[in-house]
CSV table of C-alpha atoms in Angstrom, one decimal:
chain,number,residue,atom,x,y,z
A,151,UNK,CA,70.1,130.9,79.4
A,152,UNK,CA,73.7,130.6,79.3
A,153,UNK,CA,76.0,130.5,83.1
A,154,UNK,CA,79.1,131.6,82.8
A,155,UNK,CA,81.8,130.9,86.1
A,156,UNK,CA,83.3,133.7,86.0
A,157,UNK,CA,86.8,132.9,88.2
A,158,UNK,CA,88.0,136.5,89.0
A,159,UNK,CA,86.7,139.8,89.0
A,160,UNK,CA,90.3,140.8,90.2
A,161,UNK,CA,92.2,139.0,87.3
A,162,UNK,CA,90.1,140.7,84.4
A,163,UNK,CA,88.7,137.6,83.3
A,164,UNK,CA,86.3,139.2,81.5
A,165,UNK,CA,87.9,141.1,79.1
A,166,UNK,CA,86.4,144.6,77.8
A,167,UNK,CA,87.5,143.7,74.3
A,168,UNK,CA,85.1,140.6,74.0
A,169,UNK,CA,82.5,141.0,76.0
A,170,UNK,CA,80.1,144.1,77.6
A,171,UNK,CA,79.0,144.4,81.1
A,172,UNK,CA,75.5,144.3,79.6
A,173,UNK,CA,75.5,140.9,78.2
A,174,UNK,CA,75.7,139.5,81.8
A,175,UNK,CA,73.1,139.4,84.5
A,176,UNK,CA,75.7,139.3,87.2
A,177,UNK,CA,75.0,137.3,90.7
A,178,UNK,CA,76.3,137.0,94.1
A,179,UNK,CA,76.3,133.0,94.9
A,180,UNK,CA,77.0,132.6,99.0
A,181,UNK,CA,77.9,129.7,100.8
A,182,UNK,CA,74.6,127.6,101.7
A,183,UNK,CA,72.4,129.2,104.5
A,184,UNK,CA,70.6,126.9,107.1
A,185,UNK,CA,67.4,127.0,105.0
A,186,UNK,CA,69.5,125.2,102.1
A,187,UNK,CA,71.3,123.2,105.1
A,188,UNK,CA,67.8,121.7,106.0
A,189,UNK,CA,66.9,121.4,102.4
A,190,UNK,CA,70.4,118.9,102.0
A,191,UNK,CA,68.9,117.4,105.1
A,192,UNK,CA,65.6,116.0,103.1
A,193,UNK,CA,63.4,119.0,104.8
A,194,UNK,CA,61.2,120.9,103.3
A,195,UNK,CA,59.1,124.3,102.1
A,196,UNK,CA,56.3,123.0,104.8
A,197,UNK,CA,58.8,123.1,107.7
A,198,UNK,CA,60.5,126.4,106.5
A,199,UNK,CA,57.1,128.1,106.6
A,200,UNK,CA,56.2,126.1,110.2
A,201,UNK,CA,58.9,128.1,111.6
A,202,UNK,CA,57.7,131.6,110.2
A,203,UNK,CA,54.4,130.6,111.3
A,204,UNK,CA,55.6,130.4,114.7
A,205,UNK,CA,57.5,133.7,114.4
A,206,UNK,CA,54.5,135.4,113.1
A,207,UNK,CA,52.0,134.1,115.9
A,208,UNK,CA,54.4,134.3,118.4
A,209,UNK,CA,54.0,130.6,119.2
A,210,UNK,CA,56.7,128.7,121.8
A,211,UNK,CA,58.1,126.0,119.3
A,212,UNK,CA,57.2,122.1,121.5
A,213,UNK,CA,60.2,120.7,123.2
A,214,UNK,CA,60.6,118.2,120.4
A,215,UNK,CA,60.6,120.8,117.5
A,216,UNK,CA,62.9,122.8,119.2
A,217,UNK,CA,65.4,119.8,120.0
A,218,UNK,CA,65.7,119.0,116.3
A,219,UNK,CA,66.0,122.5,114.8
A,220,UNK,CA,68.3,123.6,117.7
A,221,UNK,CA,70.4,119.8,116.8
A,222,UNK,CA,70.2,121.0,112.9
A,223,UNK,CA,71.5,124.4,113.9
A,224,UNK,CA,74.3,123.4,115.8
A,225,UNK,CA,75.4,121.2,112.9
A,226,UNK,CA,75.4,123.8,111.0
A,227,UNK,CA,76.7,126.1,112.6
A,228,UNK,CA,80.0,123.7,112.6
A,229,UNK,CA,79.9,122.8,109.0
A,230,UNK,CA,78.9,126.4,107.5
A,231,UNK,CA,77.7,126.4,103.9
A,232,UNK,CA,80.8,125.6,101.7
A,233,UNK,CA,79.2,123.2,99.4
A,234,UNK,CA,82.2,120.9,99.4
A,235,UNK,CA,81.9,120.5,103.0
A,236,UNK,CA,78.2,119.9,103.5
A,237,UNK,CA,78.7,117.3,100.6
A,238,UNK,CA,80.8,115.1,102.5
A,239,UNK,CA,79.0,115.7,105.9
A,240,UNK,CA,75.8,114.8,104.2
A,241,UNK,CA,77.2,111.5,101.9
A,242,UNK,CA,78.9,110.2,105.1
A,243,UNK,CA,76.6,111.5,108.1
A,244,UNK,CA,80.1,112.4,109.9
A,245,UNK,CA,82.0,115.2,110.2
A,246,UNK,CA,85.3,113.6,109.4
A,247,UNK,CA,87.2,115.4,107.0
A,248,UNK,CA,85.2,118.2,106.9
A,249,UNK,CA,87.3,120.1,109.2
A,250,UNK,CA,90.2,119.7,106.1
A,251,UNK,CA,88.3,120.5,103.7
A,252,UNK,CA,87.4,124.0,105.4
A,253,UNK,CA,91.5,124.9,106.2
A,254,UNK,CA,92.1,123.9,102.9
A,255,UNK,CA,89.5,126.4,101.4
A,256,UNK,CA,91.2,129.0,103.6
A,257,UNK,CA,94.7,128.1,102.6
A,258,UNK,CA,92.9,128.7,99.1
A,259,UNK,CA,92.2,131.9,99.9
A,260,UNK,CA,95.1,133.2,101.1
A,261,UNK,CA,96.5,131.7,98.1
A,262,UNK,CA,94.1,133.9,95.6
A,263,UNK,CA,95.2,137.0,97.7
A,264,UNK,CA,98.9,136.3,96.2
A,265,UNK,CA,97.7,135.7,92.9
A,266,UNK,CA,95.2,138.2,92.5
A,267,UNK,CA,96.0,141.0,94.9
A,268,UNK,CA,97.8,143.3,92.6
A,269,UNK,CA,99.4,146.8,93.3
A,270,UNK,CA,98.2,146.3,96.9
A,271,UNK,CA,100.1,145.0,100.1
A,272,UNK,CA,99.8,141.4,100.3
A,273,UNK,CA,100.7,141.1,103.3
A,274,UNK,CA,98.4,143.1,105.4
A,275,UNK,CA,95.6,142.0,103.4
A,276,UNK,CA,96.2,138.0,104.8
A,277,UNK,CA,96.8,139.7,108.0
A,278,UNK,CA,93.4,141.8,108.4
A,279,UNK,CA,92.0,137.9,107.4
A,280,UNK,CA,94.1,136.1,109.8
A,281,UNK,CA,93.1,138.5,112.7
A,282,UNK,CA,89.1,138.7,112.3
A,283,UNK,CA,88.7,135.6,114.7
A,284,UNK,CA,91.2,137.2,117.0
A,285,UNK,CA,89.4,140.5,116.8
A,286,UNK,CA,85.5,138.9,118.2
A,287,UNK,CA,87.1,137.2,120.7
A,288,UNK,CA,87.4,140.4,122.2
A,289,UNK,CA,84.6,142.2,124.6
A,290,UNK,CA,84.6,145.2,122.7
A,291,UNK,CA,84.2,143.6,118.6
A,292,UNK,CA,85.3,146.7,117.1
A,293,UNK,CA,88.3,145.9,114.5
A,294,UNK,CA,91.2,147.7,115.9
A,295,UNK,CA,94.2,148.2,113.1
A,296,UNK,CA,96.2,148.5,116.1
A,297,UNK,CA,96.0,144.8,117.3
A,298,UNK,CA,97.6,143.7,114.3
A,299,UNK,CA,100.3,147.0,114.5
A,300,UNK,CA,100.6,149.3,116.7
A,301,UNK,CA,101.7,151.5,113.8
A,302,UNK,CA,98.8,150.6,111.8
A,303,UNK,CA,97.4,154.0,110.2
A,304,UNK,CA,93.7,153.7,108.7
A,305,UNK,CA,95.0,154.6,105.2
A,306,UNK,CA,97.4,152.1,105.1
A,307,UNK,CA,94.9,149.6,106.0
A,308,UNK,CA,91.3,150.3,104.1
A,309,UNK,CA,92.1,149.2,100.8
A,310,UNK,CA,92.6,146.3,102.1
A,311,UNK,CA,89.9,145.7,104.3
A,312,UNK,CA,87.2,146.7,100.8
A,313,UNK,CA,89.8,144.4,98.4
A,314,UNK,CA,88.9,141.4,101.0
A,315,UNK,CA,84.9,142.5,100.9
A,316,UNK,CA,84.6,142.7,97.3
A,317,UNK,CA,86.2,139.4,97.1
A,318,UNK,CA,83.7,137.7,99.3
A,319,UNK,CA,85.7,136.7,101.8
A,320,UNK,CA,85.3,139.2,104.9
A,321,UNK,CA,81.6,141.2,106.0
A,322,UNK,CA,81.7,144.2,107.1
A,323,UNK,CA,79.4,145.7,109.9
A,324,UNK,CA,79.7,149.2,110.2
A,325,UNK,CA,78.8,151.9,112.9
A,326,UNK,CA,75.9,154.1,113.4
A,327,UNK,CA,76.0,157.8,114.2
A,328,UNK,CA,72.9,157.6,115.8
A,329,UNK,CA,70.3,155.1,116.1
A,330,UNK,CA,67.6,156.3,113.7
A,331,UNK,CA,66.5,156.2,110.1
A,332,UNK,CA,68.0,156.0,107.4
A,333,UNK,CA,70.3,153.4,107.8
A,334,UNK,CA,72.7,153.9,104.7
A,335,UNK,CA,74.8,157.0,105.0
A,336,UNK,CA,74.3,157.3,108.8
A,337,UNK,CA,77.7,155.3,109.8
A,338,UNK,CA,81.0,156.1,110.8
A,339,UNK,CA,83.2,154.4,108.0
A,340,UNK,CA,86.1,154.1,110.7
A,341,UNK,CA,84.0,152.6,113.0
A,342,UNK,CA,83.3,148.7,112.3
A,343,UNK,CA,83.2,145.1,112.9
A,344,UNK,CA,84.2,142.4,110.5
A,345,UNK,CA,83.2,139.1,110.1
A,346,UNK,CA,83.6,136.0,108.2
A,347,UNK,CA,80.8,135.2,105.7
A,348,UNK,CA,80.4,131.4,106.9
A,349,UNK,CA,80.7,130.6,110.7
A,350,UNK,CA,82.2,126.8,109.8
A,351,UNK,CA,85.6,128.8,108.2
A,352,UNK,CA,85.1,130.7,111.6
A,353,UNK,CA,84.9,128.0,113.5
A,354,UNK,CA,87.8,126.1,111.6
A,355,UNK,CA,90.3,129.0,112.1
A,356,UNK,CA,89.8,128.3,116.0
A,357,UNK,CA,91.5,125.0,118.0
A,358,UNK,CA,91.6,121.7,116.2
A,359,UNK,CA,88.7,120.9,119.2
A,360,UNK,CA,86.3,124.0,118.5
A,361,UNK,CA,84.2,121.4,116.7
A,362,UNK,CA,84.3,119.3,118.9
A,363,UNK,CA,83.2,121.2,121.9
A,364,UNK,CA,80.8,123.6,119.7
A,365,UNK,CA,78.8,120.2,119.2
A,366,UNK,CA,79.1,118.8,122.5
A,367,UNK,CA,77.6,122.2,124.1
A,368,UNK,CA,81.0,122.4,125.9
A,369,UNK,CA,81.8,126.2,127.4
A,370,UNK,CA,83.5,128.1,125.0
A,371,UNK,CA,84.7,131.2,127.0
A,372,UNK,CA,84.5,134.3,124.7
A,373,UNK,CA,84.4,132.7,121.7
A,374,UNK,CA,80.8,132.0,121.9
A,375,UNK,CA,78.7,135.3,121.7
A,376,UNK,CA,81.3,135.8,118.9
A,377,UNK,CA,80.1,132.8,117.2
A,378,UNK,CA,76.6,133.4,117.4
A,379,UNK,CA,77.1,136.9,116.3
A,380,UNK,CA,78.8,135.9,113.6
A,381,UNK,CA,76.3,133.1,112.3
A,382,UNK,CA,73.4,136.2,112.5
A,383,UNK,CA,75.7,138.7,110.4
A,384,UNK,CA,76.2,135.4,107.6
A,385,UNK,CA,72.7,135.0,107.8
A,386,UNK,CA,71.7,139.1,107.6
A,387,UNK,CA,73.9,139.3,104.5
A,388,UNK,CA,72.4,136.1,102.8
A,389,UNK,CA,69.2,137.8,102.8
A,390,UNK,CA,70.6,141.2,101.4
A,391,UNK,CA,70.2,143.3,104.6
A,392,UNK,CA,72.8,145.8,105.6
A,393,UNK,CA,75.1,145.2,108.7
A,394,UNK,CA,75.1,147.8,111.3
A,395,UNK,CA,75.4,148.0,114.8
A,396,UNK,CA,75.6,150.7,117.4
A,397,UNK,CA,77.8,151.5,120.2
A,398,UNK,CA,77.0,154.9,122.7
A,399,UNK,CA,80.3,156.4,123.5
A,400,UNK,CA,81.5,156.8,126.8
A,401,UNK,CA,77.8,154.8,127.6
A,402,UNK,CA,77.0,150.9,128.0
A,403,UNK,CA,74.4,151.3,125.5
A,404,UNK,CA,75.1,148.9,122.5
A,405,UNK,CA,73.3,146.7,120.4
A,406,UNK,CA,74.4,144.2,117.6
A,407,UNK,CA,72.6,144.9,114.5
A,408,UNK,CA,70.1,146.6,113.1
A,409,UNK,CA,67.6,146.0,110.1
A,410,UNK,CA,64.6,148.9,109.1
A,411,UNK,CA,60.9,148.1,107.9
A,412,UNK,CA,59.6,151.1,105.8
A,413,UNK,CA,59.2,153.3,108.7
A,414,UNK,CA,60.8,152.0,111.5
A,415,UNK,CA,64.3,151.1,113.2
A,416,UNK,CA,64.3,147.5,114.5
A,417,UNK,CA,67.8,146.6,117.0
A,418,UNK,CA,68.4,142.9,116.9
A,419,UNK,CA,70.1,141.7,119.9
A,420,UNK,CA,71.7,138.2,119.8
A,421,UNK,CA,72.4,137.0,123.3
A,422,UNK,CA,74.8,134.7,124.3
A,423,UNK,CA,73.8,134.5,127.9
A,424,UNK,CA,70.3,134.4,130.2
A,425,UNK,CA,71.0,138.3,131.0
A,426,UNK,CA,68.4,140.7,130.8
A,427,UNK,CA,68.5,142.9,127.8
A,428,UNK,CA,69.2,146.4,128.9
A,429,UNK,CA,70.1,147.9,125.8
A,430,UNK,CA,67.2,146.6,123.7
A,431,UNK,CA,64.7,147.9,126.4
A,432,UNK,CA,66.3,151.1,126.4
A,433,UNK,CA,66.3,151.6,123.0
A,434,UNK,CA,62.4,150.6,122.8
A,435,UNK,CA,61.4,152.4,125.7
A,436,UNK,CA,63.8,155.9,125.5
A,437,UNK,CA,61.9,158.7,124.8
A,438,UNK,CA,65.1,159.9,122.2
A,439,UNK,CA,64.8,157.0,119.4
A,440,UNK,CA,61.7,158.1,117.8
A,441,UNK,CA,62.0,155.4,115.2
A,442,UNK,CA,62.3,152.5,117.5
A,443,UNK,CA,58.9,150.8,118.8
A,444,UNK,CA,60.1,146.7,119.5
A,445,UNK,CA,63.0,144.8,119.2
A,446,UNK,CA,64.0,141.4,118.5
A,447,UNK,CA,66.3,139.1,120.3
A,448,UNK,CA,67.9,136.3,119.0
A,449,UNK,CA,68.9,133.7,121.8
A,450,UNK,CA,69.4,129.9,122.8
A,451,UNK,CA,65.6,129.9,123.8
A,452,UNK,CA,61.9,129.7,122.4
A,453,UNK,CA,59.7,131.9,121.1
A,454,UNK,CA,58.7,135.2,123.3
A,455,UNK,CA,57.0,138.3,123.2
A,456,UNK,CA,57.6,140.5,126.1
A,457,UNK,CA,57.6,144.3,126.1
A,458,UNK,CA,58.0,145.1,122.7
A,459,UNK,CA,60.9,142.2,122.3
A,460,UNK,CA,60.5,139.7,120.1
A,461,UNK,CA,62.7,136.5,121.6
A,462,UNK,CA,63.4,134.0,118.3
A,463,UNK,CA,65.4,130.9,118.8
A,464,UNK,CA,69.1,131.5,116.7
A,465,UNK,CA,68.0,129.3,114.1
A,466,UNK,CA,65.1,131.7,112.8
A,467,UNK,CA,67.9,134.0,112.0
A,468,UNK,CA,67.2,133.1,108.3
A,469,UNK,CA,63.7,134.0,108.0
A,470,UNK,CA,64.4,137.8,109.4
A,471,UNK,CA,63.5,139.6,106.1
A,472,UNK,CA,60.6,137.7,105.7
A,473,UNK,CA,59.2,138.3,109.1
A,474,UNK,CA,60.1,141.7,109.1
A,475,UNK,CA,58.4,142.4,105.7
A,476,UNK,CA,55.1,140.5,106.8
A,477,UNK,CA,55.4,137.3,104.3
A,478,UNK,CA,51.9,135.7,104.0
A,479,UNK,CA,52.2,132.0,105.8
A,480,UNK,CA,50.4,129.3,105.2
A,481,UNK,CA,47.7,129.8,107.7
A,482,UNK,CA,46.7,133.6,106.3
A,483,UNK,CA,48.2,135.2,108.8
A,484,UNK,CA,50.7,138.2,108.3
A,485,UNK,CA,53.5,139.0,110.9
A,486,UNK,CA,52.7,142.1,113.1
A,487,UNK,CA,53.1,145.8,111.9
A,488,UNK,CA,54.1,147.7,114.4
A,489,UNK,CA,52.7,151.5,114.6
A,490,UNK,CA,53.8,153.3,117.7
A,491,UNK,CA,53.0,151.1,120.6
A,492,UNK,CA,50.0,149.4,118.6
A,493,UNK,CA,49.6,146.0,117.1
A,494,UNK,CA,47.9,145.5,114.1
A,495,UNK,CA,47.2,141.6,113.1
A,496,UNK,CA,45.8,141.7,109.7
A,497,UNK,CA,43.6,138.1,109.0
A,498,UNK,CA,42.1,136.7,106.0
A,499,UNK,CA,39.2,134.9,108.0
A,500,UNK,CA,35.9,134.7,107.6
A,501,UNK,CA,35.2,133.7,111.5
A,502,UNK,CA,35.7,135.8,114.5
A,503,UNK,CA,35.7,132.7,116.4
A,504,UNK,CA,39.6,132.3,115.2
A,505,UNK,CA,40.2,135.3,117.6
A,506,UNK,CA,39.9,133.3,120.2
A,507,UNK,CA,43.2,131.9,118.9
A,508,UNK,CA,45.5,134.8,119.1
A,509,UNK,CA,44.4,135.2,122.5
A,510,UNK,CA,45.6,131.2,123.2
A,511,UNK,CA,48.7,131.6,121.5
A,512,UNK,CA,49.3,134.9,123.1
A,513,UNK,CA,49.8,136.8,119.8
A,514,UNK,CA,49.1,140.2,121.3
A,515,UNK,CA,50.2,139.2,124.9
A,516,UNK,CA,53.0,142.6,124.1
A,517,UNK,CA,50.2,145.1,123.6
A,518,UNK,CA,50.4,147.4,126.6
A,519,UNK,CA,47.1,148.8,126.1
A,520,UNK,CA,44.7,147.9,122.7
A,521,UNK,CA,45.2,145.4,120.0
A,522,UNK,CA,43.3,145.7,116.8
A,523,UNK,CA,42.8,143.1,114.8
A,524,UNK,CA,41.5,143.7,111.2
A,525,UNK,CA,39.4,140.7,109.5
A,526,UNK,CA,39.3,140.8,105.6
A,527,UNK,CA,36.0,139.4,104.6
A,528,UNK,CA,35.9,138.4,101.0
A,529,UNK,CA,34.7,141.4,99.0
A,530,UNK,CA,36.6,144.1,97.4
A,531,UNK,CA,34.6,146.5,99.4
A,532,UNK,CA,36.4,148.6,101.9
A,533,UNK,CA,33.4,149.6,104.1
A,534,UNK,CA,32.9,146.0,104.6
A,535,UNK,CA,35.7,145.5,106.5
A,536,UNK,CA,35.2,144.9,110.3
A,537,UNK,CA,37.8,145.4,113.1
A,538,UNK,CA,37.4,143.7,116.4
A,539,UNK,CA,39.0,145.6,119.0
A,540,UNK,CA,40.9,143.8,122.3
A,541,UNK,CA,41.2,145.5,125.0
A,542,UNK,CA,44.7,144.2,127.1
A,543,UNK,CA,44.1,141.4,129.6
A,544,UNK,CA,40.1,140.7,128.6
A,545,UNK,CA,39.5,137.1,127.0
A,546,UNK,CA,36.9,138.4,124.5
A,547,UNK,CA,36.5,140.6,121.3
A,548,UNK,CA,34.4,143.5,121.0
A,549,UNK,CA,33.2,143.3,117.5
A,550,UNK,CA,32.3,146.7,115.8
């Protein structure tokens, strides 16, 4: 197989003369995510599926697992994925010169909107760029045309904003209508959030010390929910999922993004603070989102299961897809499946002394009323099949 680097889809680089759309298999290449991160860092496949183990079983990560991953994170988080900059952070084991490296990518960019950004103002396009930190900083994320000119007229503006998205450089997070399934084609399109597609350029757009106080946990104001949010979008985007998020007009209702099993709505919260997550509850519990049954929330914490939320450290923000889809681990175990306000655990076991272990790790401590727990036994045989039912709060199966 032949790779071609194709520089510019803007510049007609491939020309229609020589070459057919169909003799290319065409790919999307992003900037690193953390699992490639920790792959740089000499880790491996075995502690990638640890942590999805400990999603799917809902078990608290031990102080010293989650020092290093939350350390690896954070490093991260600072250096974002640009391969250029994670090569000289990890031949050096400093961050010297990396924050260069990242302006100078960004001066690069701005520099391919001049070249490249033909028939189309140049100069709002660097300033929609420009104005994305600016923009999360705020309370309220929604991008407002109006903060970069109070004459600012949506036309004027949305060519720019997709010329910036289909050259890689912005990610956009749109509206919903209403909370509910389907996802695509239930958004407002003048409704939306942007972001940038590594948080390290975000973080490099900010004061020459962001780094610097990012690593040393140091307070910083508004900028940090925006931060974190923005690491979660990178990270939704680098797994293929859509970006969406919904805010209730004249309500407090709001919650930062949303991803969808096959029949369900799951809000993912990412909280920036020890508050209680009023939005997320609602949302579960309110009798008017039919297609929401449990939550997750992605915070500076360990693992958690209470009332329908599922509490993930930041770090798991990479393994979303795969927990949400049920990925097989290691162990046999498949993440939950949520039907209404049921768990089901499906096991490939043979024992139902292993029970005894979702009870310990507290795997079905959010099941208001019954969990049912369905063992496999080795046969092709439906009718074989056995299901040991758990009534909440009793330490012992009843097999049937």
């Amino acid at each position: 197989m032949q790779i071609f680097n194709i520089a510019s889809i803007y510049k007609g680089v491939v020309n229609s003369d020589s070459f057919s759309v169909h003799d290319f298999d065409i790919l999307t290449l992003y900037p690193l995510d953390f699992e490639e991160f920790l792959w740089a860092k000499g880790y491996s496949e075995k502690h990638i599926e640890d942590i999805l183990k400990h999603m799917q079983t809902g078990t608290p990560f031990s102080e010293t697992e989650l020092s290093v991953y939350k350390k690896l994170f954070l490093e991260y988080c600072v250096l974002g994925g640009m391969p250029a900059v994670v090569k000289v952070y990890i031949e050096k084991n400093l961050f010297t010169d990396t924050l260069e490296i990242q302006r100078q990518i960004q001066m690069d960019y701005e520099e391919d909107i001049r070249k490249y950004a033909e028939g189309l103002d140049q100069t709002k396009i660097v300033s929609v760029y420009r104005n994305v930190p600016v923009q999360l900083a705020k309370e309220n994320k929604k991008f407002q045309l109006s903060k970069i000119d109070k004459k600012a007229r949506s036309r004027e503006y949305m060519g720019c904003i997709t010329w910036l998205e289909d050259a890689g450089v912005i990610s956009v997070c749109y509206c919903l209508q209403y909370p509910e399934l389907p996802l695509k084609g239930n958004h407002d399109d003048s409704k939306f959030k942007i972001y940038y597609p590594d948080t390290g350029l975000l973080i490099a757009s900010l004061d020459e010390e962001a780094q610097e106080d990012l690593r040393a946990n140091k307070n910083l104001g508004v900028y940090k929910g925006a931060l974190y949010e923005n690491f979660v979008a990178e990270a939704f985007v680098k797994q293929g999922l859509g970006l969406y998020y919904y805010k209730k007009e004249n309500a407090t209702l709001e919650e930062d993004f949303f991803v969808r099993t096959k029949d369900e709505l799951v809000p993912v919260e990412v909280k920036a603070n020890r508050n209680r997550s009023k939005s997320l509850r609602q949302l579960i519990s309110g009798d008017s989102y039919g297609d929401i049954h449990w939550g997750i929330k992605l915070a500076d914490s360990n693992v958690g299961i209470e009332d329908g939320i599922y509490t993930f450290p930041y770090f798991c923000s990479f393994l979303i897809k795969r927990y949400k889809n049920g990925i097989v681990n290691s162990a046999g175990v498949y993440a939950p499946l949520h039907i209404g306000h049921i768990t089901i655990i499906k096991l490939s076991i043979k024992s139902f002394f292993q029970l005894s272990l979702l009870i310990k790790t507290k795997m079905i401590a959010a099941v208001p009323k019954t969990a049912i727990i369905a063992l496999d036994k080795i046969s092709s045989n439906p009718s074989e099949t056995r299901f040991a039912y758990i009534p909440f709060g009793l330490n012992s199966p009843q097999v049937a």
